[in-house]
Structures are given as C-alpha cells and as structure tokens.
Tab-separated table of C-alpha atoms in Angstrom:
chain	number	residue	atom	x	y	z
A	358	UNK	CA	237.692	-13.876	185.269
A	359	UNK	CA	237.294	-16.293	188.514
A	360	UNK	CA	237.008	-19.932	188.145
A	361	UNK	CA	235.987	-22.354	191.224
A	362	UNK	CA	237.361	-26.145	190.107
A	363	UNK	CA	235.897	-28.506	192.963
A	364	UNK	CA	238.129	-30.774	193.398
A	365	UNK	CA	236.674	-32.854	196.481
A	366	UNK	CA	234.482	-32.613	198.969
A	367	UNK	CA	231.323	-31.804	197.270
A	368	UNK	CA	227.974	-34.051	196.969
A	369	UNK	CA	230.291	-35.936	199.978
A	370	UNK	CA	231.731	-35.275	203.411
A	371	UNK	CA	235.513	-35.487	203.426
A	372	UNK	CA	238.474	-35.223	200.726
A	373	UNK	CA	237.997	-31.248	200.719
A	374	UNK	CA	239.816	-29.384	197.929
A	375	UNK	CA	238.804	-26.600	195.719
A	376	UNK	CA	240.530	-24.872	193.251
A	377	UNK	CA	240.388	-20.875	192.591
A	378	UNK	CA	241.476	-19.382	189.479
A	379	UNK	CA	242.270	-16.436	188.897
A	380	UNK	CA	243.826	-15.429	185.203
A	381	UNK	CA	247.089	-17.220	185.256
A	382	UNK	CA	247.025	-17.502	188.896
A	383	UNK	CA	245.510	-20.914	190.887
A	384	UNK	CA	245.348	-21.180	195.042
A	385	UNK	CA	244.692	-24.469	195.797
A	386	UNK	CA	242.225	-24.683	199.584
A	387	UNK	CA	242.125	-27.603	201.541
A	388	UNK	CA	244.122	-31.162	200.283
A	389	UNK	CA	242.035	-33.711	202.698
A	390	UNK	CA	241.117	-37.387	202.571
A	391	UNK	CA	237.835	-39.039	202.817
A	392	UNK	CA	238.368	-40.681	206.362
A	393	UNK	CA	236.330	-43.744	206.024
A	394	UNK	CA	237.429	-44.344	202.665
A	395	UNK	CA	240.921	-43.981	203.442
A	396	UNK	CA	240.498	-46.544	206.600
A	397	UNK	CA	238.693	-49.159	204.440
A	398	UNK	CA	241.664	-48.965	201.904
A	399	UNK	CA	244.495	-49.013	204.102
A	400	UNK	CA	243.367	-50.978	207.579
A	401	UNK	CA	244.235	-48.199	209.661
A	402	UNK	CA	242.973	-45.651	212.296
A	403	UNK	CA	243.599	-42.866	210.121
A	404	UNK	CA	247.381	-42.931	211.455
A	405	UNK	CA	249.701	-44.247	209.616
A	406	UNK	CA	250.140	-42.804	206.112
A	407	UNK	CA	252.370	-44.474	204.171
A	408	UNK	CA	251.645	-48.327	202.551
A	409	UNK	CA	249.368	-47.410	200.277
A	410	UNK	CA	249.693	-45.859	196.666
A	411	UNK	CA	248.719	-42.710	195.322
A	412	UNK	CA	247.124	-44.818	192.779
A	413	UNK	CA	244.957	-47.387	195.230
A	414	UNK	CA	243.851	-44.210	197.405
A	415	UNK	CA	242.404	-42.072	193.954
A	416	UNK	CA	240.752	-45.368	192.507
A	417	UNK	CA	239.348	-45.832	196.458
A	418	UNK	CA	238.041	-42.273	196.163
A	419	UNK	CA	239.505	-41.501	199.648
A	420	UNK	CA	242.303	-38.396	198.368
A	421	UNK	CA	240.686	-35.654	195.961
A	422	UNK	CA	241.611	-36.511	191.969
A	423	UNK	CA	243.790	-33.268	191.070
A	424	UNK	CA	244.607	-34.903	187.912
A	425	UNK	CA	241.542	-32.813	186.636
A	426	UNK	CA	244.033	-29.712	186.334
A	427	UNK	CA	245.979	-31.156	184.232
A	428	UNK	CA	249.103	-28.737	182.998
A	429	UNK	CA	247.463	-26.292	184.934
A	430	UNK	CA	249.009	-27.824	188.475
A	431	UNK	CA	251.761	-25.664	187.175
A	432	UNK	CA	250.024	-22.324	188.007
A	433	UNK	CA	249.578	-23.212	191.360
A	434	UNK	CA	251.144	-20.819	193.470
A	435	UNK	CA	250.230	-22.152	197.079
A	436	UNK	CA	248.362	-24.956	198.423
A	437	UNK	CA	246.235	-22.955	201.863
A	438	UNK	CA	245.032	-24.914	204.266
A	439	UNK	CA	242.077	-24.020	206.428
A	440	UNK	CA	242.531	-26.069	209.564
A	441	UNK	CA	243.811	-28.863	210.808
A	442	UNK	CA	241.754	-31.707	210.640
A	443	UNK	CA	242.327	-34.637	208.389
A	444	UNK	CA	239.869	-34.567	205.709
A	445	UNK	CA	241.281	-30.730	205.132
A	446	UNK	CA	245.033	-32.143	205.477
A	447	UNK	CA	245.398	-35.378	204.986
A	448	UNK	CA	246.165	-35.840	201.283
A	449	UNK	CA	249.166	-33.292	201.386
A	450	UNK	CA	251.418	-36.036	202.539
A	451	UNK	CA	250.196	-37.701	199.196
A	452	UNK	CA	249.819	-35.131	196.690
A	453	UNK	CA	252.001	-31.766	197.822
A	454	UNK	CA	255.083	-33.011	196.562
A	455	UNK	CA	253.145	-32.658	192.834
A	456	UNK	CA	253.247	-29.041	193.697
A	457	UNK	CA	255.713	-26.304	193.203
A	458	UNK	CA	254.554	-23.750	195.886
A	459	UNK	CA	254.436	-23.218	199.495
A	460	UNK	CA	251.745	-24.786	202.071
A	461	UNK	CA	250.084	-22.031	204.024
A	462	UNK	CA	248.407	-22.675	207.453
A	463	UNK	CA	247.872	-21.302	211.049
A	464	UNK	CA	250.605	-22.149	213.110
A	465	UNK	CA	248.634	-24.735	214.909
A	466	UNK	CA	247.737	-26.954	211.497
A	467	UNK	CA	251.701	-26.602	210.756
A	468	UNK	CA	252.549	-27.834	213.926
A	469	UNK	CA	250.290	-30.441	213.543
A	470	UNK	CA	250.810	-31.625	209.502
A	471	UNK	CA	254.796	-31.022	210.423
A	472	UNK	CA	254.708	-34.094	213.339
A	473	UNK	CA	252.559	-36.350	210.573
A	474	UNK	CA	255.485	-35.612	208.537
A	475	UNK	CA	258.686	-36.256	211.206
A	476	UNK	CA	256.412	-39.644	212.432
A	477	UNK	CA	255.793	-41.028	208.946
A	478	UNK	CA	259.442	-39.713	207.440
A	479	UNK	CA	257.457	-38.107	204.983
A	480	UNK	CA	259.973	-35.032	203.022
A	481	UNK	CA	257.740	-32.628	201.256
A	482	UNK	CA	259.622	-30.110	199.149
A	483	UNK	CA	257.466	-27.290	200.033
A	484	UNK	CA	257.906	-24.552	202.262
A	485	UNK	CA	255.339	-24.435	205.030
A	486	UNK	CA	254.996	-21.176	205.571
A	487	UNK	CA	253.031	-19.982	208.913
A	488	UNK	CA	249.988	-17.358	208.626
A	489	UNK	CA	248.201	-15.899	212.396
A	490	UNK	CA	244.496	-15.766	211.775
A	491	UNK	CA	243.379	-12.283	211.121
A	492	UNK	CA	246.331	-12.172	208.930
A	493	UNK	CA	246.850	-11.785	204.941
A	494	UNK	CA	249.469	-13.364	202.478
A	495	UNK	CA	249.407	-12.456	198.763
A	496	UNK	CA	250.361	-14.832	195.530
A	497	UNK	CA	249.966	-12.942	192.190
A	498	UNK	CA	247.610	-11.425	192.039
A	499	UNK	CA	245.527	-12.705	194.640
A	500	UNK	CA	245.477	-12.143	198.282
A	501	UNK	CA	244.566	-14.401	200.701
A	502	UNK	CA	243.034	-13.971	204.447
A	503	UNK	CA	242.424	-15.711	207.100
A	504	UNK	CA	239.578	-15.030	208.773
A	505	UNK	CA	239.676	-16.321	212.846
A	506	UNK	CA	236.428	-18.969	213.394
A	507	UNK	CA	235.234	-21.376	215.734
A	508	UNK	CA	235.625	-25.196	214.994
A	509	UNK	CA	236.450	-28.255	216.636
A	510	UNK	CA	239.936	-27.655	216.425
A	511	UNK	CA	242.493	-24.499	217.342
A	512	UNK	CA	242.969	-21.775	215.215
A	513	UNK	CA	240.594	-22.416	212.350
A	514	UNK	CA	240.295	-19.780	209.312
A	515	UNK	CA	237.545	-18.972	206.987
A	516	UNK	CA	239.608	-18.416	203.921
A	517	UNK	CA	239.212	-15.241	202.144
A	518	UNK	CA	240.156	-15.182	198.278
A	519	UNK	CA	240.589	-11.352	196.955
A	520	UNK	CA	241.168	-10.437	193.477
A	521	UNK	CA	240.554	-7.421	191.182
A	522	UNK	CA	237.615	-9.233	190.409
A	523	UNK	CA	235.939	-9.727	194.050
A	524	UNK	CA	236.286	-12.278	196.659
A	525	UNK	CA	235.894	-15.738	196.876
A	526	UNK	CA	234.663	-17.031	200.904
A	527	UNK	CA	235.740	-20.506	201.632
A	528	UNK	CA	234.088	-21.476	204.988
A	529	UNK	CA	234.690	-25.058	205.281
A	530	UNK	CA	234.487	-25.513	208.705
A	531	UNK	CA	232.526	-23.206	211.226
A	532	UNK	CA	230.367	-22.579	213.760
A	533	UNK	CA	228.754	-19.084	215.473
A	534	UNK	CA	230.277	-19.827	219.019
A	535	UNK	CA	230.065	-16.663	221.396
A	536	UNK	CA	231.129	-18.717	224.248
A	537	UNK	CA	234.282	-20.848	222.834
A	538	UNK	CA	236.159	-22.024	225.869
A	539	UNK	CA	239.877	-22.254	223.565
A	540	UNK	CA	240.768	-18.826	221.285
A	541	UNK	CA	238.181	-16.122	220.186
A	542	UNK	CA	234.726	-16.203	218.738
A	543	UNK	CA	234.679	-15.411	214.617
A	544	UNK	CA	236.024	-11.870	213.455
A	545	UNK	CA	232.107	-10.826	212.713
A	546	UNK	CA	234.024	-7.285	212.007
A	547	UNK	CA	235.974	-8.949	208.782
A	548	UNK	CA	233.221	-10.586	207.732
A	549	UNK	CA	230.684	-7.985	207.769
A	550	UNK	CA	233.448	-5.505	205.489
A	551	UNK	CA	233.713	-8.241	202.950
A	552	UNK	CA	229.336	-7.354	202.465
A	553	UNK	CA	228.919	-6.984	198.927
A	554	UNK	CA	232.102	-8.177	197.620
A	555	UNK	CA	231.695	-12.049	197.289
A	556	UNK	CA	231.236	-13.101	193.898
A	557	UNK	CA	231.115	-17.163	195.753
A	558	UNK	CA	230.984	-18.745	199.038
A	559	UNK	CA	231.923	-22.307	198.965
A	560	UNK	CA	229.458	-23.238	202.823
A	561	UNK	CA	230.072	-25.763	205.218
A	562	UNK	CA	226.554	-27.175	204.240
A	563	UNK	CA	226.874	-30.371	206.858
A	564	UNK	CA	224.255	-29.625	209.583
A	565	UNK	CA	222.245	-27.051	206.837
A	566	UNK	CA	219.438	-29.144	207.663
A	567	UNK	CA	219.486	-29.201	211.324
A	568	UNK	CA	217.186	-26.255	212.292
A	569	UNK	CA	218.685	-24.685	215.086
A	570	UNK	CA	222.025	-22.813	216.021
A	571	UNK	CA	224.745	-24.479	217.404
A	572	UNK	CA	225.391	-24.574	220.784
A	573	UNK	CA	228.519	-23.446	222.422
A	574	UNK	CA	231.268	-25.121	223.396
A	575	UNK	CA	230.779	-23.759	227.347
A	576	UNK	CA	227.423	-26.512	226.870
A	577	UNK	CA	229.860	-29.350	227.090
A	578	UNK	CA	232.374	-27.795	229.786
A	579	UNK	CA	229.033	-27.522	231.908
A	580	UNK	CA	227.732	-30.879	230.637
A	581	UNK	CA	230.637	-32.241	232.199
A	582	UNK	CA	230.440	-30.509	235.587
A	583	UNK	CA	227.598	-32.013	235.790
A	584	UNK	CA	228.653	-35.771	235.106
A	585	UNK	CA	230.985	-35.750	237.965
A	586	UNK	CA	228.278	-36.490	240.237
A	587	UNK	CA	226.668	-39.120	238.446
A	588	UNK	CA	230.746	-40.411	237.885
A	589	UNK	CA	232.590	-40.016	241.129
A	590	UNK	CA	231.844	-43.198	243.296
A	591	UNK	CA	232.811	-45.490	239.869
A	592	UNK	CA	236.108	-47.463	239.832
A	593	UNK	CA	237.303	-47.336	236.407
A	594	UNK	CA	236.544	-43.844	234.149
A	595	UNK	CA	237.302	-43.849	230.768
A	596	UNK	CA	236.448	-40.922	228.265
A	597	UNK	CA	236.978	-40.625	224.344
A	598	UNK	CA	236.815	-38.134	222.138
A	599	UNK	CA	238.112	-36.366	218.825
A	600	UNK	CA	242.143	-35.942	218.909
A	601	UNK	CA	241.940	-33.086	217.300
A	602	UNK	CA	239.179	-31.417	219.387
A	603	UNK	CA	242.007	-29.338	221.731
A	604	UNK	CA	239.159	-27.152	223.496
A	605	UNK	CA	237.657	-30.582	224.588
A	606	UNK	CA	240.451	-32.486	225.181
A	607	UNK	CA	241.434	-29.489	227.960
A	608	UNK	CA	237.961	-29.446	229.513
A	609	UNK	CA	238.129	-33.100	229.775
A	610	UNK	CA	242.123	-32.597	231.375
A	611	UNK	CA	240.148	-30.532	234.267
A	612	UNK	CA	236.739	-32.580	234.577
A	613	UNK	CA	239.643	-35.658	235.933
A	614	UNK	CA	241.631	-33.285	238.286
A	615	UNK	CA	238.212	-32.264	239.594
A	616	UNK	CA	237.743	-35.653	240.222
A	617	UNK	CA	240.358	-36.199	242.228
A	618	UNK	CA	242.403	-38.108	239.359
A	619	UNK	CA	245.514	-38.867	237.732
A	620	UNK	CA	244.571	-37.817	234.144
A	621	UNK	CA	246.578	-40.141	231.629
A	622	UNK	CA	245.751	-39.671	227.945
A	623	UNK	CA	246.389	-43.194	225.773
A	624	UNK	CA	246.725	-43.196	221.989
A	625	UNK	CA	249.401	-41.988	218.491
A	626	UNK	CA	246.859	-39.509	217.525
A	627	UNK	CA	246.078	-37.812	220.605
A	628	UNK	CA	250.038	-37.333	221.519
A	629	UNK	CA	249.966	-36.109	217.647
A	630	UNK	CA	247.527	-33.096	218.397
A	631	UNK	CA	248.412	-32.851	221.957
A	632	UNK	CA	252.252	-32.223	221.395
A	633	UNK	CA	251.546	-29.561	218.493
A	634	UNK	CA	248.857	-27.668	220.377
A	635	UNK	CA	251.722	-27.916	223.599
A	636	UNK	CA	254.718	-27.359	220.866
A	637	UNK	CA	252.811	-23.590	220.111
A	638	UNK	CA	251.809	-22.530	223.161
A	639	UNK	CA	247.895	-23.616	222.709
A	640	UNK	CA	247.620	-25.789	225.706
A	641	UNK	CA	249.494	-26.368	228.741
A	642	UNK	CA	249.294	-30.558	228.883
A	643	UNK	CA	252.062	-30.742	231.182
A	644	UNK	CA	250.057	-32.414	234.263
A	645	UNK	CA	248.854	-35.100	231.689
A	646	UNK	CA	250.351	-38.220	231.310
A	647	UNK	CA	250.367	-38.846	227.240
A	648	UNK	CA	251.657	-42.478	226.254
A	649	UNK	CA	251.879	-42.759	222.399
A	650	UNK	CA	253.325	-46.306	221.551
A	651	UNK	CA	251.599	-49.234	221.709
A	652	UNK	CA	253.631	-51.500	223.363
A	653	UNK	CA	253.421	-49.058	226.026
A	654	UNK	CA	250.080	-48.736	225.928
A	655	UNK	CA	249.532	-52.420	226.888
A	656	UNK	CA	251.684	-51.855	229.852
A	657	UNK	CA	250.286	-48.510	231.233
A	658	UNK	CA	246.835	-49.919	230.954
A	659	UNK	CA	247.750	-53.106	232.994
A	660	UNK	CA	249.275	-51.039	235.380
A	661	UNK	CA	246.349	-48.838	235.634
A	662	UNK	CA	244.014	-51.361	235.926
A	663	UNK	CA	245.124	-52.555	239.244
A	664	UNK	CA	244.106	-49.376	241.225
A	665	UNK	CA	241.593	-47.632	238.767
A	666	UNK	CA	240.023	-45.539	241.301
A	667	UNK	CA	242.812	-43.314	241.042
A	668	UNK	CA	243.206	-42.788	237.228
A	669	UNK	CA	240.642	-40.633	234.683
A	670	UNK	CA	241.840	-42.104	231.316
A	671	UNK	CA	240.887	-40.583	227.504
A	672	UNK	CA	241.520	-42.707	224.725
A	673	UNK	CA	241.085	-42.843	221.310
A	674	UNK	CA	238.550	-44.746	219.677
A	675	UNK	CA	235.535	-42.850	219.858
A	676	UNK	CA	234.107	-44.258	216.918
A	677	UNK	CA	234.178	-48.310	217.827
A	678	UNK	CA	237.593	-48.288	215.338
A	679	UNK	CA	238.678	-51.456	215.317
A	680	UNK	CA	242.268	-51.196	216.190
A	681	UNK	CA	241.790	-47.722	219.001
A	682	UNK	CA	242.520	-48.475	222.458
A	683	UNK	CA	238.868	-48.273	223.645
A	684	UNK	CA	237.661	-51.189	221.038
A	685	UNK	CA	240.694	-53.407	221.992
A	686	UNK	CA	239.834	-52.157	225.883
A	687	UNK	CA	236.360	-53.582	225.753
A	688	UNK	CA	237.598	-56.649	223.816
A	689	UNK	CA	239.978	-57.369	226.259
A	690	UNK	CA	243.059	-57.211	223.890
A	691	UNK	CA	244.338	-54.726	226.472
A	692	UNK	CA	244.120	-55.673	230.059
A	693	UNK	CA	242.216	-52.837	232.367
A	694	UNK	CA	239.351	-55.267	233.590
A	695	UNK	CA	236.838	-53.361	232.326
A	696	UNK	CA	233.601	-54.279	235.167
A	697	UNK	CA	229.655	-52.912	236.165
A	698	UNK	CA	231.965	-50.550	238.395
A	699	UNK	CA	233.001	-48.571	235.961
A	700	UNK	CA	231.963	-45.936	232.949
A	701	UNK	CA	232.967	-44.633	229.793
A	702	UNK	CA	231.968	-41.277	228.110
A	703	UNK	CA	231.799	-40.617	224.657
A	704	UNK	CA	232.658	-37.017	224.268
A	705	UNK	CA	231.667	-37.116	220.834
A	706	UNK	CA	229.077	-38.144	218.142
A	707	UNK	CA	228.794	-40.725	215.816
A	708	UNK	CA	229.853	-40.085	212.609
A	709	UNK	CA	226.997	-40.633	210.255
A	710	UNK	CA	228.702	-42.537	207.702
A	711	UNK	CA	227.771	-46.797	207.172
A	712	UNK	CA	231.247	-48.117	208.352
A	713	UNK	CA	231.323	-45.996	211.412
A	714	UNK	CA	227.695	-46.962	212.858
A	715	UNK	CA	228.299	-50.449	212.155
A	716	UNK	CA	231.698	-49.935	214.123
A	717	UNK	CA	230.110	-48.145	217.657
A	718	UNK	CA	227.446	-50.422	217.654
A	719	UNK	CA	229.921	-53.844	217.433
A	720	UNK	CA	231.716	-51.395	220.470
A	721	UNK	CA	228.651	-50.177	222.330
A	722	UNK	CA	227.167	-54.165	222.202
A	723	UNK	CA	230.582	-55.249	223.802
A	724	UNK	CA	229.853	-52.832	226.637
A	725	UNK	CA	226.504	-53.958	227.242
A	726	UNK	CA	227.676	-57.449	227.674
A	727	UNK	CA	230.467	-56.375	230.354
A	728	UNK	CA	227.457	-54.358	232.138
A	729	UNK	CA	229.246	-51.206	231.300
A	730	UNK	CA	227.778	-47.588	232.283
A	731	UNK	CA	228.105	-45.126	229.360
A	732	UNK	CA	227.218	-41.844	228.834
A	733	UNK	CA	226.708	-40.869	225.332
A	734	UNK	CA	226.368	-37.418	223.224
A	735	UNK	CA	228.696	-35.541	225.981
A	736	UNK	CA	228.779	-33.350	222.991
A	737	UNK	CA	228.498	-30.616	220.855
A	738	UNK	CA	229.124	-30.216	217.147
A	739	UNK	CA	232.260	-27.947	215.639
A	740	UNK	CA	229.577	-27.536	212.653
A	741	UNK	CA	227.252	-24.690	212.383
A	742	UNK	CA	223.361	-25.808	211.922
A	743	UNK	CA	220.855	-23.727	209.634
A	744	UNK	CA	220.528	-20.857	211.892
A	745	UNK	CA	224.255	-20.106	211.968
A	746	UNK	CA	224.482	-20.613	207.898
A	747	UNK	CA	221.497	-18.106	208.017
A	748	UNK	CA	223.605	-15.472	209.765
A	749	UNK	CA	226.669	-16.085	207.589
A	750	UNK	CA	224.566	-15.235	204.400
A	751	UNK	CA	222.802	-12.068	205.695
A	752	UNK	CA	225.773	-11.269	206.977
A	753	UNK	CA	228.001	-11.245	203.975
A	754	UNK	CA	225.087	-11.248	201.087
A	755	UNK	CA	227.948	-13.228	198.488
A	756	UNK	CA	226.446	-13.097	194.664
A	757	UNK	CA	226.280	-17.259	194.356
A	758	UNK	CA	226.709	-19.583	197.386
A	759	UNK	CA	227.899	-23.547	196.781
A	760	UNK	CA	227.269	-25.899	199.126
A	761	UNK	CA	229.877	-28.389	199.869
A	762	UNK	CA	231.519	-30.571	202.735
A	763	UNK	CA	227.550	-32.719	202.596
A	764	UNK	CA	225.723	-35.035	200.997
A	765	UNK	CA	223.403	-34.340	198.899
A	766	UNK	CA	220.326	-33.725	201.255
A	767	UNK	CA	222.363	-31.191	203.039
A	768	UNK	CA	223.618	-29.501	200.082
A	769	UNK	CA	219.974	-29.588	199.168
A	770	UNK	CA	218.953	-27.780	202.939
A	771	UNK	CA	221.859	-24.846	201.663
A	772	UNK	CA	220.505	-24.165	198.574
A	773	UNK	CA	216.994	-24.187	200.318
A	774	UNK	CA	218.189	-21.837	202.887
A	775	UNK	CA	219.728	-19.682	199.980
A	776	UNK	CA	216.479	-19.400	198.557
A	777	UNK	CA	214.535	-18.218	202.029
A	778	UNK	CA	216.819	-15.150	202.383
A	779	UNK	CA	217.128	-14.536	198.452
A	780	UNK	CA	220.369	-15.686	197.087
A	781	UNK	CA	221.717	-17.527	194.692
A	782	UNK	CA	222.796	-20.957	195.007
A	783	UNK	CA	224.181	-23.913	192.759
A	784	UNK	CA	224.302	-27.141	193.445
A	785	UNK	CA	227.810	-29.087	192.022
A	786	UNK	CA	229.998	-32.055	191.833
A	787	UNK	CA	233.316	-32.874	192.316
A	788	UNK	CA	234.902	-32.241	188.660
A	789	UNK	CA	233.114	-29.685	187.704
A	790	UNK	CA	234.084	-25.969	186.256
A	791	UNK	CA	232.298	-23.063	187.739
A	792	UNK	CA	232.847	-19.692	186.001
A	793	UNK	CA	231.883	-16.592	187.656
C-alpha cells in the first residue's frame, strides 16, 4: 500500500514537505520553511539560521510539524530534496539531525545547503549524498528519480517515487520552458514513459489559476536588451533580484558588461548561491565583484557612489526587506547618494503574501520621494501557469492529482483544471493521511 502524509506546504505557499510511505519504507521530499513566517519570527532576511528554537519556529508555523510521524521518523530512509530554494531546504538545518538517513539532492542544492551549513556552523549527521538529474537512487524498496525541469533555480528535479505499487510524481516546482537560457528544458521523454503509472501527483498548483503558459526565460534576457537603451545615459544603476535565480543573475552579469560597466554584486545571500553555482561549475562569476559582509558592504557602496557611472550594481532586497542592501540604500543607511539620475530594476515580482506588499511599497514610496526611475516586473515566473499544468496532466494521465505549494484558490484552479481534462483530484491539508 502507498501512503502520502503532507507534512507542509499544502492549503499554503512555503514549508514544503511530504511524506511517502511505502510498507515499512518512508522517503521524506522537500524539508522547507515558510519564508515570511520564518522572517517575522526571527528578524531576519531569511539568512541567518540559528537564534531561534525548534520550538518558537513550529508554534510560528514557519518549519513543517514532522512530529505528526511520530515513531514512524524511524522508517525514514532518506530525506530528497527537490531543489534548492529555501522553502524546499530551509528546515533541514532545523529538523535533519531528527533523522537517521542520508539527504539526497542535485549537486547544485548540496553545494548550496552545504555553505548554509559551513556559514551558520551548523553539523548535520547525515550524509549528503549527490544525485545528477536524469539519475536514480534506490532505498528499500523504493526507487527514486530525478527528473531534469525548469525553475528559477539550477538543476531542479521533479521527483519520481517508484514502488511495486506504482509511482508517486512530486512536481513542486516547474515550469514548461523550451527556451531556458541556464541547463536543459524538462526530460518530456521520462515523463511521457511514466503515462499510466502514477497512482498521485503532488502539483505545483501556485499560478493554476493564471490562464496562460509561462513564458520563457529568453523573455527576460531580451527584456533586458531592451532596457539598456532606456538605462545607458543614467548615473547610478542598481538591479535586484532572487539570489537563487542563477539563470537571471548571469543575464543580469552580461546586461552590465554590455553597458559598459563594472558589475559588482552586494549581499550574504547572493555570494551564498553565487559561490555554489561557481563551486560546481554552473556559472563562471569570475568577472563579478561579489562582497558578502556587511561592514564591507558599507564601504564598497561609499566607494561606488563617488563615480557611479562606471558601476552596474545587483543587490539583494528585492522585496523592500527591511534589513537588504537596497531598503537600507534608499533609506540612506548606506551611503551611494541615491538621485533623479539614476534607476533601479526589479528583476523580480512581488511576492503575494501581506508582509511582503506592505514591505515594497514602504521601499517603492522611499524611491518616489528621492525621484527615483524604476523599472518594475523585469520578470518572468519559475512557476508554470494553467496551460503548462494542463500539459503535465495529459501528459502523464496520474490516477489522483493533489494540489499543493497554494492557497486555497489555487489549489481550487488545480482541482478545476483536473476536472476539464478528466482526472481525479483531492483537495488536502497539512496533517492529513492519504491512502492510495
């Protein structure tokens, strides 16, 4: 028999962890935390990991409650880990060490959750053990595969669950991208053989209600092409974006040299991702000036501020965060002189979550009064919208689909979707048992 135990992440966006079972056998997927939670509880830009409790960050609802296994945290035999963004990683720091079992993850999301360890001092006693996309590991007897996808960050897997009694699909997160501009477009091949054989895919039901596809990450490399004529005259250029968002992160690396620019990158979590993608071979960031600590932050930006014309600068804070470099840039808390001669882009969205408005618009209003130029929505999502769920499902026709990774409209726009091309769908909360 196959049991799904969602652990986090559904009816809610963040804190992602399911549980499979599988007779005596449990894979854990995903140990994330909820990122707004977790920065309301411990003051922080999602950085620093260690002064708060276990106990303050499960009442707080920003790690996933695993105490709902009970004994059964025994039977885990690994912990796999679909990519490497923070509300898929972010709680193994907290909760791995209740494990005994290896973590499993593409090279790129070990590079990346082995620095958060080193920088925090954080020992885990669990081997992290390194599995290529397109690749397959087994535990018991299940075996697991990672199937190569398109997200906003390097080397993401849809996570394939086989047993003797049929697969379990675990796409939290994807999009359809034909075009990516980092890695290769999703192994349609893998998918397409696993046609008949899903007993339950767990979808990234986000942007289910969005009706379109996607676009392609090439959209923003062009989008940005075309900004440099609307940009080049301007003293002063600032960008922000995702840390994590590699692909991005290197078209933005070009759009400055095209300029004519030093590019200098400002900010703990962008060295974070930066260094690991560099560490495996991912991106060459050589060329790029990265400056991690603080107190040398302050001093770069004071330098740079003198003769801005010749600097293109990306730094974190792309989501008015209080304590980034771009909030305490436009509040003057770091010196660069921010003037009507300058710009800003924000490579990114907004986050639709209460906090996070309320935080770009505080930013966003500071701008305005400094007579700022921004351009906004220099973006596209890492998300698939309802077209590219629509091609998942008639793609790999699973038995019973569960919408998670949303709230509870979205979830909704899944199982609505489900219904238009004549599949099953179910609807459930963190804490419930699902037997298939």
């Amino acid at each position: 028999m196959l049991e799904i135990i969602p652990i986090g992440g559904y009816g809610e966006v963040g804190r992602n962890c399911t549980a499979v079972k599988h007779g005596d056998d449990i894979i854990l997927l995903d140990m994330g935390y909820h990122v707004p939670r977790y920065i309301e509880c411990t003051e922080e830009e999602g950085e620093t990991l260690r002064k708060v409790t276990v106990k303050a960050l499960r009442e707080a609802e920003a790690i996933p409650d695993d105490r709902i296994l009970g004994d059964l945290r025994h039977d885990v035999k690994a912990i796999v880990l679909s990519h490497a963004h923070l509300d898929h990683i972010g709680a193994v720091p907290y909760l791995a060490n209740r494990y005994r079992c290896p973590i499993v993850a593409t090279p790129y999301c070990c590079a990346v959750l082995e620095r958060i360890l080193r920088d925090e001092k954080i020992k885990l006693h669990n081997q992290i053990v390194r599995l290529n996309v397109n690749s397959a590991i087994r535990f018991g007897g299940m075996k697991i595969e990672f199937i190569n996808t398109v997200h906003s960050t390097p080397q993401t897997a849809m996570i394939a669950v086989h047993t003797d009694d049929g697969v379990i699909l675990y796409t939290n997160d994807f999009k359809f991208d034909n075009f990516p501009t980092l890695g290769k477009r999703t192994n349609y091949d893998a998918l397409r053989r696993l046609k008949g054989k899903i007993k339950a895919l767990i979808g990234d039901a986000l942007y289910a209600g969005t009706e379109q596809k996607t676009p392609s990450e090439s959209v923003v490399r062009e989008m940005l092409k075309d900004l440099e004529f609307d940009v080049a005259e301007k003293q002063g250029i600032v960008a922000t974006t995702f840390s994590s968002h590699i692909a991005r992160l290197k078209s933005l690396m070009k759009f400055g040299f095209d300029l004519g620019r030093r590019v200098v990158f400002l900010g703990r979590s962008l060295f974070r991702y930066c260094v690991a993608a560099q560490e495996i071979g991912l991106v060459d960031f050589r060329e790029v000036k990265i400056v991690r600590y603080a107190d040398k932050i302050k001093k770069e930006i004071k330098r740079i501020g003198k003769k801005k014309e010749k600097y293109f600068l990306v730094v974190t804070g792309n989501q008015g965060e209080p304590k980034s470099v771009l909030r305490r840039m436009a509040e003057d808390k770091l010196k660069y002189g921010f003037s009507d001669e300058d710009c800003i882009i924000f490579s990114c969205r907004t986050i639709p979550t209460e906090l996070n408005r309320k935080q770009r618009k505080e930013l966003e209003n500071e701008l305005k009064l400094k007579g700022i130029q921004y351009f906004k929505d220099v973006h596209v999502s890492g998300h698939g919208a309802k077209e590219d769920l629509r091609e998942l499902l008639t793609m790999t026709v699973p038995e019973l689909v569960l919408p998670s990774h949303a709230d509870k409209e979205n979830s909704k726009a899944l199982s609505e979707l489900c219904d238009e091309v004549g599949i099953k769908s179910r609807i459930v909360q963190n804490g419930e048992w699902i037997k298939i």
